[in-house]
Coordinates of C-alpha atoms in Angstrom, one line a residue:
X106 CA 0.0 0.0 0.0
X107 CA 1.2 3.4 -0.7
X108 CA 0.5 6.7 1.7
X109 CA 1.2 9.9 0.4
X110 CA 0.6 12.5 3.6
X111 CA 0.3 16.4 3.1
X112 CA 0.7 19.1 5.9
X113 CA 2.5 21.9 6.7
X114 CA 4.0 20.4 10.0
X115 CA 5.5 16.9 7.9
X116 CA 7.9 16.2 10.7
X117 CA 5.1 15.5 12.5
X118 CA 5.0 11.9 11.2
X119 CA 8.4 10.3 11.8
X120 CA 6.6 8.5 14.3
X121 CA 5.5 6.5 11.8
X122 CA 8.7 4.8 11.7
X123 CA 8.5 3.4 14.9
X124 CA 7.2 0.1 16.0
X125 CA 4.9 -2.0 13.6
X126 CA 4.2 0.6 11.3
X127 CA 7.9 1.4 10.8
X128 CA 8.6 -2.7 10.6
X129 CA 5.8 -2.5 7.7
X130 CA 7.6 -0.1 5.8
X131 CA 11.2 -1.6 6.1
X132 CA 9.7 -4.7 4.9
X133 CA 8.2 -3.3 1.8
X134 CA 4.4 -3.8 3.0
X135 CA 3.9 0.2 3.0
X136 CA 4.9 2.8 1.5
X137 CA 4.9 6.2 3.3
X138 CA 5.6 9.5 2.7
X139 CA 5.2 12.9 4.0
X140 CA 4.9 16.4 1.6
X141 CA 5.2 19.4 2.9
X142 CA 1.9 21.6 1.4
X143 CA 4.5 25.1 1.2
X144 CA 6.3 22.6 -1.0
X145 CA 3.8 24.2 -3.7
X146 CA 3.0 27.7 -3.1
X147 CA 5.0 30.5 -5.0
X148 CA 5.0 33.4 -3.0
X149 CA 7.6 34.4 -0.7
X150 CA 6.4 33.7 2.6
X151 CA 5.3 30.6 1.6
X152 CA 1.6 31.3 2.5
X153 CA -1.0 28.7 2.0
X154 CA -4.2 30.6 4.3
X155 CA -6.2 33.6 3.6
X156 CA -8.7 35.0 5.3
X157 CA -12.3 33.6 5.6
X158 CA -15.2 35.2 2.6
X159 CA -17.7 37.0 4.2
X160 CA -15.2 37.4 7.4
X161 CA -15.2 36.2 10.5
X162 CA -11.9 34.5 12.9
X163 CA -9.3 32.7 11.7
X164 CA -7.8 31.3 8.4
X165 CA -8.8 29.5 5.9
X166 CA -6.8 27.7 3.3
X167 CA -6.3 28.1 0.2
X168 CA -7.9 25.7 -2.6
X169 CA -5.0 26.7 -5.5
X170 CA -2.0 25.5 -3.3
X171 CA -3.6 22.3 -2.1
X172 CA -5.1 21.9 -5.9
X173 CA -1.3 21.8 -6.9
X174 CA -0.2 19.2 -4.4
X175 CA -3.5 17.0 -5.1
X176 CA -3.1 16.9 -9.0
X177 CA 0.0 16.1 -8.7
X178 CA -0.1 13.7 -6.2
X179 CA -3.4 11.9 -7.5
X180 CA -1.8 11.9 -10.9
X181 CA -4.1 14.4 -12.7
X182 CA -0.9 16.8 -14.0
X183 CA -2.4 16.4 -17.8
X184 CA -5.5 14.8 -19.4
X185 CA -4.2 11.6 -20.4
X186 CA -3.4 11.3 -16.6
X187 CA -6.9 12.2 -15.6
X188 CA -7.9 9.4 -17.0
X189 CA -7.0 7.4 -14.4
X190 CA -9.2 9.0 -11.6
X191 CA -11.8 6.7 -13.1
X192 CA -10.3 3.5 -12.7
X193 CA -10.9 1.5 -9.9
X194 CA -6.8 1.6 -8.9
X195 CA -7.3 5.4 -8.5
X196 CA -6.2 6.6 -5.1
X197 CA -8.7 7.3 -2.2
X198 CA -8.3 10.9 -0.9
X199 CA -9.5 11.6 2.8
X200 CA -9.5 14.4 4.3
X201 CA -10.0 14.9 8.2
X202 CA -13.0 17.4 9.4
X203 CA -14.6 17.6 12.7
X204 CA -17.7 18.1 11.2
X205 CA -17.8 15.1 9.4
X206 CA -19.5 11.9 9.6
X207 CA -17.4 9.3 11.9
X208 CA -14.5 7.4 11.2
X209 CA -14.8 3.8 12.2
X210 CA -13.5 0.2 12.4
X211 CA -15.8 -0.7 8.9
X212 CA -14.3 2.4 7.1
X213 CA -10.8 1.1 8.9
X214 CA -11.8 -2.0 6.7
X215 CA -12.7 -1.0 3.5
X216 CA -10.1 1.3 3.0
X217 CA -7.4 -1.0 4.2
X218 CA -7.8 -2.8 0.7
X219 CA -6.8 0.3 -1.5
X220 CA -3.6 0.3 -2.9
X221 CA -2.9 4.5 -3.0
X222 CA -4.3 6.6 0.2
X223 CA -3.6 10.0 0.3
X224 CA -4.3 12.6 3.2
X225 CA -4.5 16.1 3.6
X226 CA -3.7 17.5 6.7
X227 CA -6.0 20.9 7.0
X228 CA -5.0 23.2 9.7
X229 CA -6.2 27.0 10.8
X230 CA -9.7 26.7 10.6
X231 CA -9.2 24.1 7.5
X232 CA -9.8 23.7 3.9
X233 CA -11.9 25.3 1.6
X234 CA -15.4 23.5 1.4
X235 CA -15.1 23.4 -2.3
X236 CA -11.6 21.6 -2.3
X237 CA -13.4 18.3 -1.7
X238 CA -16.0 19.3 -4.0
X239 CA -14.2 19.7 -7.0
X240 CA -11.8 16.0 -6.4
X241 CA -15.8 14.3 -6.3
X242 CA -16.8 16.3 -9.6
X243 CA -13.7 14.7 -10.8
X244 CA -14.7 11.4 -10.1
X245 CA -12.3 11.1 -7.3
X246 CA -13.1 9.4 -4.3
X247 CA -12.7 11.5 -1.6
X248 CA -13.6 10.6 1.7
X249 CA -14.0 12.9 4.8
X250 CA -14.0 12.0 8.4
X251 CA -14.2 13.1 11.9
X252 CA -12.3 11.1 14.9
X253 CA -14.3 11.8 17.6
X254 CA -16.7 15.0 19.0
X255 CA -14.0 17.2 19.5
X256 CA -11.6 19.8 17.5
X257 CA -7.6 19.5 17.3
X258 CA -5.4 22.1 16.3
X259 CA -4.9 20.2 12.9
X260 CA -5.3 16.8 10.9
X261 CA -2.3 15.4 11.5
X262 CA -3.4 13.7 14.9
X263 CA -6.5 12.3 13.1
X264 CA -4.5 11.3 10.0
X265 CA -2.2 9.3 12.8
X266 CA -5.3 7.5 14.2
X267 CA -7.1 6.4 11.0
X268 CA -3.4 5.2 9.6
X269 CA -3.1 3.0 12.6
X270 CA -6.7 1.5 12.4
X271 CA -6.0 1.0 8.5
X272 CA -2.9 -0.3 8.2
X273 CA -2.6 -3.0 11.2
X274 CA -6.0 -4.9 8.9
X275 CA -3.1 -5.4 6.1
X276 CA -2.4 -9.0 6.2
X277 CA 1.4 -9.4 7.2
X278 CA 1.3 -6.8 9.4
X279 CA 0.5 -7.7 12.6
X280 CA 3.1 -10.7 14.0
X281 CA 0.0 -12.6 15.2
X282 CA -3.2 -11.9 12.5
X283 CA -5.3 -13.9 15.2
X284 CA -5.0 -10.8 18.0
X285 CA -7.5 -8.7 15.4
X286 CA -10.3 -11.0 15.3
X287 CA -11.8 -10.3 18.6
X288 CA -11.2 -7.1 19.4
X289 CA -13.9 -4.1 19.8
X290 CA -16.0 -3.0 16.8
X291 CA -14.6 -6.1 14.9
X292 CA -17.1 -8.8 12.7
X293 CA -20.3 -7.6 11.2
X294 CA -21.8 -8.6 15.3
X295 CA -19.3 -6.3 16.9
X296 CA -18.9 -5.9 20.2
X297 CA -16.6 -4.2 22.7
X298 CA -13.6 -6.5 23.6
X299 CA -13.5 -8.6 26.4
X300 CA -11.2 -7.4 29.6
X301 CA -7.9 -9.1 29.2
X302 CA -5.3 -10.2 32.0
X303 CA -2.0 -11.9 32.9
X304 CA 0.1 -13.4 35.4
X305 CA 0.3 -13.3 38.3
X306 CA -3.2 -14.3 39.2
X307 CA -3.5 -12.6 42.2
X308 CA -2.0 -8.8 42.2
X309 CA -2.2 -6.7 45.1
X310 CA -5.5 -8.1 46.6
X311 CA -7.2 -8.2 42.6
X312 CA -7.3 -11.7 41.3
X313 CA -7.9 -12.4 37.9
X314 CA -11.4 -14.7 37.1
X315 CA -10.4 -18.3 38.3
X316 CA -12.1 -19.5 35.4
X317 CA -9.4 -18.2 33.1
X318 CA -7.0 -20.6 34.8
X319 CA -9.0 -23.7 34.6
X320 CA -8.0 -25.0 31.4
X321 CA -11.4 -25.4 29.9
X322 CA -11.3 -23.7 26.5
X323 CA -14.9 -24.1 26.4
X324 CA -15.6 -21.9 29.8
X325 CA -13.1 -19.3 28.7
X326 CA -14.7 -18.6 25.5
X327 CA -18.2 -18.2 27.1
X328 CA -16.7 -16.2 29.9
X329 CA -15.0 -13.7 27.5
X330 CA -18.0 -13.4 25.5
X331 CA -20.2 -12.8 28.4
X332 CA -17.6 -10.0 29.4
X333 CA -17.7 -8.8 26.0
X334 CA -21.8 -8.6 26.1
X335 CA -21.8 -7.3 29.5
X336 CA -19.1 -4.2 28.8
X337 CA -20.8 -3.8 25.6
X338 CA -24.5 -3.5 27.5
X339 CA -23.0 -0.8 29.7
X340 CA -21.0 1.3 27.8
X341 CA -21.9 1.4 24.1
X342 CA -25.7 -0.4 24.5
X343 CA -26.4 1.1 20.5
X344 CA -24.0 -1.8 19.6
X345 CA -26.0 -4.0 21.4
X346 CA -29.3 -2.7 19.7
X347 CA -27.2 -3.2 16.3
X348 CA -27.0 -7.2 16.9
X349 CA -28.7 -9.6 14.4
X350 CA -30.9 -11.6 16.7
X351 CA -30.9 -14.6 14.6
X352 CA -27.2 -14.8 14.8
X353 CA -27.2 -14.9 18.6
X354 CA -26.7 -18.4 20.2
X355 CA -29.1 -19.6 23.2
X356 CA -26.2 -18.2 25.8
X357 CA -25.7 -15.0 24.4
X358 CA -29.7 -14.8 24.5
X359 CA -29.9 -15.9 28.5
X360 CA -26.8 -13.3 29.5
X361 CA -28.7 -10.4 27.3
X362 CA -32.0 -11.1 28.6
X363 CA -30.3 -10.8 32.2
X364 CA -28.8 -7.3 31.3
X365 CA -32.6 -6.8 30.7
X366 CA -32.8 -7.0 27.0
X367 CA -35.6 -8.4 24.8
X368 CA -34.1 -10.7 22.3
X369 CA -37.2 -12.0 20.4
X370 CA -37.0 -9.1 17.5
X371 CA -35.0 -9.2 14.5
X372 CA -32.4 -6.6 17.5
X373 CA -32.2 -6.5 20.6
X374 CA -34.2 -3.8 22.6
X375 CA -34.3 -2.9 26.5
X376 CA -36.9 -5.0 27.8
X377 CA -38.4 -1.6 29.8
X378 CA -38.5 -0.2 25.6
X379 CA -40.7 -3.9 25.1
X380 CA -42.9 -3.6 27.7
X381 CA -44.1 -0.1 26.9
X382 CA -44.5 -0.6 23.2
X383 CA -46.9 -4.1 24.4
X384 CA -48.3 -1.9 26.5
X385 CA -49.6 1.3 23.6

């Protein structure tokens, strides 16, 4: 996979040359590199921000310098090149926005099959709407997403995040590919992840489940998907309410129906929701 990376701050990502993400890359399974956006302006200080139409605070920037970088980058310097936007190879430009919609582990997913991701790092009080715009009228797909309900000061922190989620779904890149498959969000049933321990058993008065060291495979799997039900119940319960009923075995029926779920729908739905709705 190739990653091309645009900011002003591109310094910013030679952490990506640590740990598994730098082992990718010296093992030829990615591809990244960093551009610095001033790279393409022409004026003498550089500038690549100008101030807001219709006023108001802060800076906005420019669509011409990022245009540069982007046509270049996505290939689009002539029309012959164009050309390829419409193939299904083309790259897969995403740009992060807190007013987006959310980025998450089934985006992580899809995009970690493309071959050519590209990401613009917008900063001040980011890019102009009709940058994205004009890469969709050009049959570009450009994808935009928020990490979370909060601002940052810039991208690059999101672009960081939805690298990590993306490229650790690449087969070869995790040492273990087993250590993926049951963790939160993960499988079209997803659920948060179970609570994981480790030796010793008992640590400063906290003792880890006994049934974890009884041996029985069986128990331990039903345990850790109990967990996973019970942590999913309380903390994220729309996840619950996402669940295919039909795909739930008897077990996971008795342990949601004890976290006072009805499970007789095509979802789940809190049994006080049930009653009420028998009840009009």
């Amino acid at each position: 996979m190739r990653i091309d990376i645009v900011s002003v701050f591109p310094e910013y990502f030679h952490n990506l040359d640590l740990s598994l993400l730098g082992k990718a890359q010296e093992h030829g399974l990615l591809q990244v590199q960093a551009h610095d956006l001033r790279d393409w302006t022409h004026d003498i200080h550089h500038s690549v921000d100008d101030t807001p139409v219709g006023g108001g605070a802060g800076m906005v920037m420019k669509p011409e310098v990022w245009a540069e970088c982007l046509d270049e980058l996505l290939g689009m310097d002539d029309a012959a090149e164009a050309t390829k936007a419409e193939q299904a190879s083309s790259p897969v430009l995403i740009l992060p926005n807190p007013s987006a919609p959310l980025f998450t582990q089934r985006d992580a997913t899809e995009l970690s099959h493309a071959e050519h991701l590209i990401f613009g790092c917008g900063r001040y009080e980011g890019y102009d709407a009709r940058l994205p715009e004009y890469y969709r009228d050009q049959h570009i797909d450009v994808r935009e997403y928020s990490i979370g309900d909060y601002v940052l000061n810039g991208g690059e922190v999101a672009v960081c995040v939805m690298l990590e989620a993306i490229t650790r779904l690449l087969p070869g890149f995790m040492g273990n590919p087993n250590s993926i498959v049951e963790e939160s969000y993960t499988g079209a049933q997803s659920l948060l992840e179970h609570r994981q321990y480790t030796k010793p058993a008992l640590w400063r008065g906290h003792e880890a489940p006994p049934v974890l060291l009884s041996g029985d495979h069986a128990k331990v799997d039903r345990f850790r998907r109990d967990d996973a039900l019970t942590r999913t119940s309380e903390i994220r319960p729309d996840l619950i309410e996402a669940l295919n009923c039909a795909e739930l075995d008897k077990a996971d029926r008795k342990t949601l129906m004890s976290l006072g779920w009805e499970v007789s729908g095509t979802h789940p739905k809190p049994l006080a929701d049930a009653h009420m709705k028998q009840r009009a």
